[in-house]
CSV table of C-alpha atoms and ligand atoms in Angstrom, one decimal:
chain,number,residue,atom,x,y,z
A,9,MET,CA,122.8,142.2,74.5
A,10,SER,CA,121.3,145.3,76.5
A,11,THR,CA,119.3,145.3,79.3
A,12,SER,CA,115.9,145.8,78.0
A,13,ASP,CA,115.9,142.6,75.6
A,14,LYS,CA,117.1,140.6,78.4
A,15,THR,CA,114.5,138.1,79.5
A,16,VAL,CA,113.1,138.1,83.2
A,17,LEU,CA,110.3,135.8,83.1
A,18,SER,CA,109.8,133.1,81.1
A,19,VAL,CA,106.4,131.4,81.1
A,20,VAL,CA,106.5,127.9,80.0
A,21,ILE,CA,103.2,126.0,79.0
A,22,PRO,CA,103.1,122.7,77.5
A,23,VAL,CA,100.3,122.1,75.3
A,24,HIS,CA,98.5,119.1,73.7
A,25,ASN,CA,95.5,119.6,72.0
A,26,GLU,CA,94.8,122.9,73.4
A,27,ALA,CA,93.8,124.8,70.3
A,28,ASP,CA,90.6,126.9,71.9
A,29,ASN,CA,92.4,127.7,74.9
A,30,ILE,CA,95.4,129.2,73.8
A,31,GLN,CA,94.2,132.4,72.3
A,32,PRO,CA,92.1,133.0,75.6
A,33,LEU,CA,94.8,132.3,77.9
A,34,TYR,CA,97.3,134.7,76.1
A,35,MET,CA,94.6,137.4,76.2
A,36,VAL,CA,94.5,137.2,80.1
A,37,LEU,CA,98.5,136.2,80.6
A,38,ASP,CA,100.3,139.0,78.3
A,39,PRO,CA,99.0,141.9,80.2
A,40,VAL,CA,100.1,140.4,83.7
A,41,LEU,CA,103.5,139.6,82.3
A,42,LYS,CA,104.0,142.9,80.4
A,43,HIS,CA,103.1,144.3,83.9
A,44,VAL,CA,105.2,142.3,86.3
A,45,SER,CA,108.2,141.8,84.0
A,46,LYS,CA,108.5,145.3,82.7
A,47,ASN,CA,107.8,143.9,79.5
A,48,ALA,CA,111.0,141.6,79.6
A,49,TYR,CA,109.2,138.1,79.2
A,50,GLU,CA,108.7,135.4,77.0
A,51,ILE,CA,105.9,132.6,76.5
A,52,ILE,CA,107.4,129.4,75.6
A,53,PHE,CA,104.7,127.4,74.1
A,54,VAL,CA,105.7,123.6,74.0
A,55,ASP,CA,103.6,121.7,71.5
A,56,ASP,CA,103.4,118.5,72.4
A,57,GLY,CA,102.3,116.5,69.3
A,58,SER,CA,99.1,117.8,69.0
A,59,HIS,CA,96.7,117.0,66.3
A,60,ASP,CA,94.4,119.7,66.1
A,61,SER,CA,95.7,123.6,65.0
A,62,THR,CA,97.5,124.3,68.3
A,63,ALA,CA,100.9,124.9,66.7
A,64,ARG,CA,99.2,127.3,64.2
A,65,VAL,CA,97.5,129.2,66.7
A,66,ILE,CA,100.8,129.9,68.9
A,67,ALA,CA,102.5,130.5,65.4
A,68,ASP,CA,99.8,133.2,64.5
A,69,LEU,CA,100.5,134.7,67.9
A,70,HIS,CA,103.9,134.6,67.4
A,71,GLY,CA,103.5,136.5,64.2
A,72,MET,CA,101.7,139.1,66.0
A,73,ASN,CA,104.2,139.0,69.2
A,74,GLY,CA,107.8,137.9,69.1
A,75,ARG,CA,107.7,137.5,72.7
A,76,VAL,CA,105.5,134.2,72.0
A,77,LYS,CA,107.2,131.1,71.0
A,78,LEU,CA,106.9,127.9,70.1
A,79,LEU,CA,108.5,124.8,70.8
A,80,SER,CA,107.1,122.0,68.8
A,81,LEU,CA,108.1,118.6,69.6
A,82,SER,CA,108.2,115.8,66.8
A,83,LYS,CA,105.6,113.7,68.7
A,84,ASN,CA,103.4,113.5,71.8
A,85,PHE,CA,105.9,112.7,74.5
A,86,GLY,CA,104.1,113.8,77.4
A,87,LYS,CA,103.4,116.6,79.5
A,88,GLU,CA,106.5,115.6,82.0
A,89,ILE,CA,109.0,115.6,79.0
A,90,ALA,CA,107.4,118.7,77.3
A,91,LEU,CA,107.8,120.8,80.2
A,92,ALA,CA,111.3,119.5,80.7
A,93,ALA,CA,112.2,121.0,77.1
A,94,GLY,CA,110.2,124.2,77.8
A,95,ILE,CA,112.5,124.3,80.8
A,96,ALA,CA,115.9,123.6,79.1
A,97,ALA,CA,114.7,126.4,76.0
A,98,ALA,CA,114.0,129.4,78.8
A,99,SER,CA,115.9,132.0,79.1
A,100,GLY,CA,114.5,134.1,82.0
A,101,GLU,CA,115.8,134.8,85.3
A,102,ALA,CA,113.0,133.1,86.5
A,103,ILE,CA,110.9,130.5,85.0
A,104,ILE,CA,107.2,130.0,85.5
A,105,LEU,CA,105.6,126.8,84.7
A,106,MET,CA,101.7,126.6,84.0
A,107,ASP,CA,99.0,124.4,82.2
A,108,GLY,CA,97.5,125.7,79.2
A,109,ASP,CA,93.8,124.8,79.9
A,110,GLY,CA,93.4,127.7,82.1
A,111,GLN,CA,93.2,125.8,85.2
A,112,HIS,CA,96.4,127.3,86.8
A,113,PRO,CA,95.4,131.2,87.9
A,114,VAL,CA,97.2,133.8,86.0
A,115,ASP,CA,96.3,136.1,88.7
A,116,ARG,CA,98.7,134.4,91.0
A,117,ILE,CA,101.3,135.0,88.5
A,118,PRO,CA,102.6,138.4,90.7
A,119,ASP,CA,102.8,136.5,93.7
A,120,LEU,CA,105.1,133.9,92.8
A,121,VAL,CA,107.3,136.8,91.1
A,122,SER,CA,107.0,138.8,94.4
A,123,ALA,CA,107.9,135.8,96.4
A,124,TRP,CA,110.8,135.1,93.6
A,125,LYS,CA,112.2,138.7,94.5
A,126,GLN,CA,112.5,138.3,98.2
A,127,GLY,CA,114.7,135.3,97.6
A,128,TRP,CA,112.7,132.5,97.1
A,129,GLN,CA,114.3,130.1,94.0
A,130,VAL,CA,111.2,127.6,94.1
A,131,VAL,CA,108.0,129.2,94.4
A,132,VAL,CA,105.6,126.4,94.7
A,133,GLY,CA,101.9,126.5,93.7
A,134,VAL,CA,99.6,124.8,96.3
A,135,ARG,CA,96.1,123.5,94.8
A,136,THR,CA,93.8,124.4,97.8
A,137,HIS,CA,90.8,122.7,95.9
A,138,ASN,CA,89.5,122.1,92.9
A,139,ARG,CA,85.5,122.2,92.5
A,140,ASN,CA,85.4,119.9,88.8
A,141,GLU,CA,87.5,117.4,90.0
A,142,GLY,CA,85.9,113.5,90.3
A,143,LEU,CA,86.0,111.9,93.4
A,144,VAL,CA,88.4,109.4,92.0
A,145,LYS,CA,91.0,112.0,90.9
A,146,LYS,CA,90.7,113.8,94.4
A,147,TYR,CA,90.9,110.8,96.4
A,148,GLY,CA,93.6,109.2,94.0
A,149,SER,CA,95.9,112.2,94.5
A,150,LYS,CA,95.5,112.1,98.0
A,151,LEU,CA,96.6,108.7,98.2
A,152,PHE,CA,99.4,109.6,95.8
A,153,TYR,CA,100.6,112.1,98.2
A,154,ALA,CA,100.5,110.0,101.3
A,155,LEU,CA,102.2,107.1,99.5
A,156,PHE,CA,104.7,109.4,97.8
A,157,ASN,CA,105.7,111.3,101.5
A,158,ARG,CA,106.0,107.5,103.0
A,159,LEU,CA,108.0,105.9,100.6
A,160,SER,CA,110.1,108.3,98.9
A,161,GLY,CA,111.5,110.1,102.0
A,162,GLN,CA,111.2,113.2,100.6
A,163,ARG,CA,108.0,115.7,101.6
A,164,MET,CA,105.5,116.8,99.0
A,165,VAL,CA,103.2,119.1,100.4
A,166,PRO,CA,99.6,117.7,99.4
A,167,GLY,CA,98.2,119.7,96.4
A,168,SER,CA,101.8,121.0,95.3
A,169,SER,CA,101.6,121.2,91.2
A,170,ASP,CA,103.3,122.0,88.2
A,171,PHE,CA,102.0,125.8,88.5
A,172,ARG,CA,105.5,126.9,90.1
A,173,LEU,CA,108.2,129.3,89.3
A,174,ILE,CA,112.1,128.4,89.6
A,175,ASP,CA,114.9,130.5,89.7
A,176,ARG,CA,117.4,130.4,86.8
A,177,ALA,CA,119.9,128.6,89.5
A,178,VAL,CA,117.7,125.8,89.8
A,179,GLN,CA,116.7,125.6,86.0
A,180,GLN,CA,120.8,125.0,85.3
A,181,GLU,CA,120.8,122.1,87.9
A,182,PHE,CA,117.4,120.6,86.2
A,183,ILE,CA,118.8,120.5,82.8
A,184,LYS,CA,121.7,118.3,84.0
A,185,LEU,CA,119.3,115.6,85.4
A,186,ASN,CA,118.6,113.5,82.3
A,187,GLU,CA,115.8,111.3,83.9
A,188,PRO,CA,112.8,109.6,81.5
A,189,GLN,CA,110.0,109.1,82.8
A,190,SER,CA,110.1,111.0,86.0
A,191,ILE,CA,107.9,113.6,87.3
A,192,THR,CA,109.0,117.2,87.0
A,193,ARG,CA,107.9,118.4,90.4
A,194,GLY,CA,109.2,115.6,92.1
A,195,LEU,CA,112.8,116.3,90.5
A,196,ILE,CA,112.6,120.0,91.5
A,197,ASP,CA,111.8,119.2,94.9
A,198,TRP,CA,114.7,116.8,94.8
A,199,LEU,CA,117.2,119.4,94.1
A,200,GLY,CA,116.4,121.5,97.0
A,201,PHE,CA,117.2,125.2,97.4
A,202,LYS,CA,115.1,127.8,99.1
A,203,ARG,CA,111.4,127.3,98.6
A,204,ALA,CA,108.4,129.1,99.1
A,205,TYR,CA,104.5,128.3,98.7
A,206,VAL,CA,101.8,130.2,97.1
A,207,THR,CA,98.0,128.8,97.6
A,208,TYR,CA,95.5,128.8,94.7
A,209,ALA,CA,92.1,127.5,93.9
A,210,ALA,CA,92.3,125.7,90.4
A,211,HIS,CA,89.8,127.0,87.6
A,212,PRO,CA,88.0,124.5,85.8
A,213,ARG,CA,89.3,123.7,82.1
A,214,MET,CA,88.3,126.6,79.8
A,215,HIS,CA,87.6,123.8,76.6
A,216,GLY,CA,88.0,120.2,75.5
A,217,PRO,CA,88.3,117.3,78.0
A,218,ALA,CA,92.0,116.7,79.6
A,219,SER,CA,94.1,114.6,77.8
A,220,TYR,CA,95.5,112.9,81.4
A,221,THR,CA,93.2,110.1,81.7
A,222,PHE,CA,93.2,108.1,84.8
A,223,ARG,CA,95.0,105.3,83.1
A,224,ASN,CA,98.0,108.0,82.3
A,225,LEU,CA,97.7,109.5,86.0
A,226,SER,CA,98.0,105.7,87.5
A,227,LYS,CA,101.2,105.4,85.3
A,228,LEU,CA,102.5,108.6,85.8
A,229,ALA,CA,102.4,107.6,89.6
A,230,ALA,CA,103.8,104.3,89.4
A,231,HIS,CA,106.7,106.0,87.4
A,232,SER,CA,107.4,108.2,90.1
A,233,PHE,CA,107.5,106.0,92.5
A,234,VAL,CA,110.0,104.0,90.5
A,235,SER,CA,112.1,106.9,89.7
A,236,LEU,CA,112.4,108.0,93.4
A,237,SER,CA,112.0,105.1,96.1
A,238,PRO,CA,113.2,101.3,95.4
A,239,ALA,CA,111.0,100.7,98.6
A,240,PRO,CA,108.2,98.7,96.8
A,241,LEU,CA,110.8,96.5,96.2
A,242,TYR,CA,111.6,95.8,99.8
A,243,ALA,CA,108.2,95.3,100.8
A,244,PHE,CA,108.2,91.8,98.7
A,245,GLY,CA,111.6,90.7,101.0
A,246,TYR,CA,110.2,92.0,104.0
A,247,LEU,CA,107.1,89.7,103.4
A,248,GLY,CA,109.3,86.7,102.4
A,249,LEU,CA,110.7,87.2,106.1
A,250,ALA,CA,107.6,87.1,107.9
A,251,ILE,CA,106.5,84.2,106.0
A,252,THR,CA,109.8,82.2,106.5
A,253,GLY,CA,109.8,83.1,109.9
A,254,VAL,CA,106.3,81.9,111.1
A,255,SER,CA,106.3,79.0,108.7
A,256,PHE,CA,109.9,78.2,110.6
A,257,VAL,CA,108.7,78.3,113.9
A,258,LEU,CA,105.6,76.5,113.1
A,259,GLY,CA,107.7,73.5,111.4
A,260,LEU,CA,110.2,73.7,114.5
A,261,ALA,CA,106.9,73.1,116.9
A,262,VAL,CA,105.5,70.2,114.7
A,263,LEU,CA,108.9,68.5,114.5
A,264,ILE,CA,109.2,68.7,118.3
A,265,GLU,CA,105.9,67.9,119.8
A,266,GLN,CA,105.0,65.3,116.6
A,267,ILE,CA,108.1,63.3,115.7
A,268,ILE,CA,110.5,63.7,118.7
A,269,LEU,CA,108.0,63.8,121.7
A,270,ASN,CA,105.7,61.5,120.0
A,271,ASP,CA,102.2,64.0,120.0
A,272,PRO,CA,102.0,64.6,123.8
A,273,LEU,CA,99.3,67.4,123.1
A,274,SER,CA,97.7,65.4,120.8
A,275,TRP,CA,97.9,67.9,117.6
A,276,ASP,CA,97.4,64.9,115.2
A,277,PHE,CA,99.0,66.6,112.6
A,278,THR,CA,98.4,65.0,108.9
A,279,GLY,CA,101.1,64.8,106.4
A,280,THR,CA,99.5,67.4,104.2
A,281,ALA,CA,99.4,69.9,106.8
A,282,MET,CA,103.6,69.1,107.8
A,283,LEU,CA,103.5,69.4,103.7
A,284,SER,CA,101.9,72.8,103.8
A,285,ILE,CA,104.0,74.2,106.2
A,286,LEU,CA,107.4,73.1,104.4
A,287,VAL,CA,105.6,74.4,101.3
A,288,LEU,CA,105.2,77.9,103.3
A,289,PHE,CA,108.7,77.8,104.3
A,290,LEU,CA,109.8,77.6,100.9
A,291,VAL,CA,107.4,80.3,99.3
A,292,GLY,CA,109.0,82.5,102.1
A,293,LEU,CA,112.6,81.7,101.2
A,294,THR,CA,112.1,82.7,97.5
A,295,LEU,CA,110.5,86.0,98.5
A,296,VAL,CA,113.5,86.6,100.8
A,297,SER,CA,115.8,85.8,97.7
A,298,GLN,CA,113.7,88.4,96.1
A,299,GLY,CA,114.1,91.1,98.6
A,300,VAL,CA,118.2,90.3,98.6
A,301,LEU,CA,117.9,90.7,94.8
A,302,ALA,CA,116.2,94.0,95.2
A,303,LEU,CA,118.9,95.3,97.4
A,304,TYR,CA,121.3,94.8,94.6
A,305,ILE,CA,119.0,96.2,92.2
A,306,SER,CA,118.0,99.1,93.9
A,307,TYR,CA,122.0,100.1,93.9
A,308,ILE,CA,121.9,99.6,90.5
A,309,HIS,CA,118.6,101.7,90.1
A,310,THR,CA,120.3,104.5,92.2
A,311,GLN,CA,123.5,104.5,90.2
A,312,SER,CA,121.8,104.4,86.7
A,313,LYS,CA,119.8,107.8,87.6
A,314,GLY,CA,123.0,109.1,87.5
A,315,ARG,CA,122.0,112.0,90.0
A,316,PRO,CA,124.9,114.3,91.3
A,317,LEU,CA,125.7,113.6,94.7
A,318,TYR,CA,125.0,117.2,95.6
A,319,VAL,CA,123.8,120.4,94.3
A,320,VAL,CA,125.6,123.7,94.8
A,321,ASN,CA,123.1,126.7,95.3
A,322,HIS,CA,125.8,129.7,95.1
A,323,ARG,CA,129.4,129.9,95.8
A,324,GLU,CA,130.8,132.8,97.8
A,325,SER,CA,134.8,132.6,96.6
A,326,ARG,CA,135.9,133.1,93.0
A,327,GLY,CA,137.4,130.1,92.0
A,328,LEU,CA,135.6,127.6,94.2
B,1,UDP,N1,99.5,118.0,78.1
B,1,UDP,C1,100.9,117.8,77.6
B,1,UDP,N2,101.0,116.8,76.9
B,1,UDP,C2,100.4,115.6,77.0
B,1,UDP,C3,99.0,115.9,78.0
B,1,UDP,C4,99.0,117.2,78.6
B,1,UDP,O1,101.5,119.1,76.9
B,1,UDP,O2,100.5,114.4,76.9
B,1,UDP,C5,99.3,119.5,78.5
B,1,UDP,C6,97.8,119.9,78.7
B,1,UDP,O3,97.6,120.5,77.2
B,1,UDP,C7,97.6,120.9,79.7
B,1,UDP,C8,98.8,120.3,81.0
B,1,UDP,O4,99.6,119.2,80.2
B,1,UDP,O5,98.5,122.3,79.4
B,1,UDP,C9,97.7,119.6,81.6
B,1,UDP,O6,97.0,118.9,81.2
B,1,UDP,P1,95.8,118.4,81.4
B,1,UDP,O7,94.9,119.7,81.9
B,1,UDP,O8,95.1,117.2,80.6
B,1,UDP,O9,95.8,117.7,82.8
B,1,UDP,P2,95.4,117.6,84.1
B,1,UDP,O10,94.9,119.3,84.5
B,1,UDP,O11,94.2,116.9,84.9
B,1,UDP,O12,96.4,117.5,85.2
B,2,MG,MG1,94.2,120.4,83.1
């Protein structure tokens, strides 16, 4: 392969029912890519089971410009999997991920690329504000980042989005991870590598409603917690410990005061009250045993993800 047809820059765009947005996006994206990559680019649209004419619009673009490519999935797998498919298919030295609805600003691409040229291997677009976002989505995403950072032990910068660039080295490691129901940016962050941030203001969607509903987003958030952290499992164990501890102390006090010392403080505990303490104690024990189960499950959970123990960035010595 001569250097001229080598792809330097791949842009991966997952699309689901975005027929009206593809052409306008292409019109602004193509000149920018031509410019920054000296014509060595590819645009991979991953059609994620669209019901409208999305695939046809892309195929028409491909007819006009061979650098536009279409990867059509057999059904709607969801954006995260569509992104993973596109990342695996990309052949560039650097791969940019962006949405197909015009929300990710094309004019920030040169900044992503120049950070990459300075040696950053992951360049994350950080959304500063989104004027057209509902309150639920806005505060929902704030809550998500706060919880995520607490529970996962990973640091995700609030507002960091899928609009990002990854180096080929990161791509190669990413495709080795084979985790369904995971959030792409969380996995990329887990991989490490040298990371830089570029801020951007998200545009409103060009046409049509967002495919992601509140229900979808909540499901995604729940899945990414499950895939990154066993912490929710432990929470019930701790609750159980607290309940058992309190009811044990209460029970002991009642036993001594009421039965052994014959009620010198006149607590006058009824049988029902004593029974409640016993029930509380047993409930606590059940929760503790769930916590113990959680320890084992989290062990299996970590194993089952089959993540590599470590990720090598580069090697200086041949044969290592
Ligand atoms: N998308 C996808 N599959 C889906 C849902 C969405 O490929 O099942 C694409 C969608 O076409 C868009 C991007 O993912 O290019 C972001 O989706 P959307 O705009 O609906 O979500 P939001 O901007 O609210 O994150
Ligand atoms: Mg969008």
